[in-house]
Coordinates of C-alpha atoms in Angstrom, one line a residue:
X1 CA 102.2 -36.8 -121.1
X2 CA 104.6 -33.9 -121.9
X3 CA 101.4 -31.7 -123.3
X4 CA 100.2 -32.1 -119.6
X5 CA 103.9 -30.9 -117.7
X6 CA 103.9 -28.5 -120.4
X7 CA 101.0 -26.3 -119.4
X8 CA 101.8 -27.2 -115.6
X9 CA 105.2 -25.6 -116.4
X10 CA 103.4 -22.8 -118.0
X11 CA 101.0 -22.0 -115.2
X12 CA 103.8 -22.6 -112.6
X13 CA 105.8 -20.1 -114.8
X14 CA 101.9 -17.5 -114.5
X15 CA 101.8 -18.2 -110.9
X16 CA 105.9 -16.8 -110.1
X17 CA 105.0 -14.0 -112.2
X18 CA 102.3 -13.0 -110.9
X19 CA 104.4 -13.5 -106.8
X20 CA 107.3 -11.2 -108.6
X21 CA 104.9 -8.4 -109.2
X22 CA 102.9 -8.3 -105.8
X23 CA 106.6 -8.5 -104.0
X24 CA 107.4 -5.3 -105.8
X25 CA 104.0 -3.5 -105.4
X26 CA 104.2 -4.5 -101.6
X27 CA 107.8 -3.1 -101.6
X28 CA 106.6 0.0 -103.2
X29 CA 104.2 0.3 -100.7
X30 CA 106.4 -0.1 -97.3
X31 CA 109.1 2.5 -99.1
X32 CA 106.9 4.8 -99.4
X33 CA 105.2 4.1 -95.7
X34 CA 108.4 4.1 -94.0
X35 CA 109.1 7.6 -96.4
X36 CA 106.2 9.2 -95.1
X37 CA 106.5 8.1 -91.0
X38 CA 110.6 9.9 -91.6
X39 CA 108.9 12.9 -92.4
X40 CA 106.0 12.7 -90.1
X41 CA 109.1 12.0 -87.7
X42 CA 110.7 14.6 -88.9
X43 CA 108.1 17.3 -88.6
X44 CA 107.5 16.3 -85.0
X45 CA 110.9 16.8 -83.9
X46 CA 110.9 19.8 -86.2
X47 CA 108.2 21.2 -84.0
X48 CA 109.4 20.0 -80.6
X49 CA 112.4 21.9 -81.5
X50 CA 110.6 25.4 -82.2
X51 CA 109.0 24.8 -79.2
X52 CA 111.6 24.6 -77.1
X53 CA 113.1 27.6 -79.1
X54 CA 110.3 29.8 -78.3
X55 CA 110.0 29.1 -74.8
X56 CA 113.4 29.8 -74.3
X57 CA 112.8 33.0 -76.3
X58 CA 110.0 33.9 -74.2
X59 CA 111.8 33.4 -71.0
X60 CA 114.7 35.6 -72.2
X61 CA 112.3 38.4 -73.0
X62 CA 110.2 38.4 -69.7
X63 CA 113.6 38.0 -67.9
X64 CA 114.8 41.3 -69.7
X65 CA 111.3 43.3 -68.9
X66 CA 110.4 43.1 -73.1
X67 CA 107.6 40.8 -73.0

């Protein structure tokens, strides 16, 4: 009867819903995962590159007799 594809309509209509807002809290989610892993990335490289900066800065100063 049309009472009965009525509230099939209706939950179908819950059930959509209730897919849209998991999609954008798992959206949310991977943004702010891939957000964090470019700044862990970032730090990282950041670090290589003082790394590599003070080693070359030691070498210059033991090569000129300062360190």
């Amino acid at each position: 009867n049309a009472e009965s594809v009525r509230v099939g309509f209706a939950r179908i209509d819950h059930v959509l819903g209730r897919i849209d807002e998991l999609q954008h809290t798992i959206a949310a989610a991977v943004e702010e995962e891939t957000a964090a892993i470019a700044e862990i990335t970032g730090r990282r490289v950041d670090a290589a590159d003082g790394q590599r900066t003070g080693d070359t800065e030691t070498w210059l100063l033991t090569d000129l007799g300062a360190a």
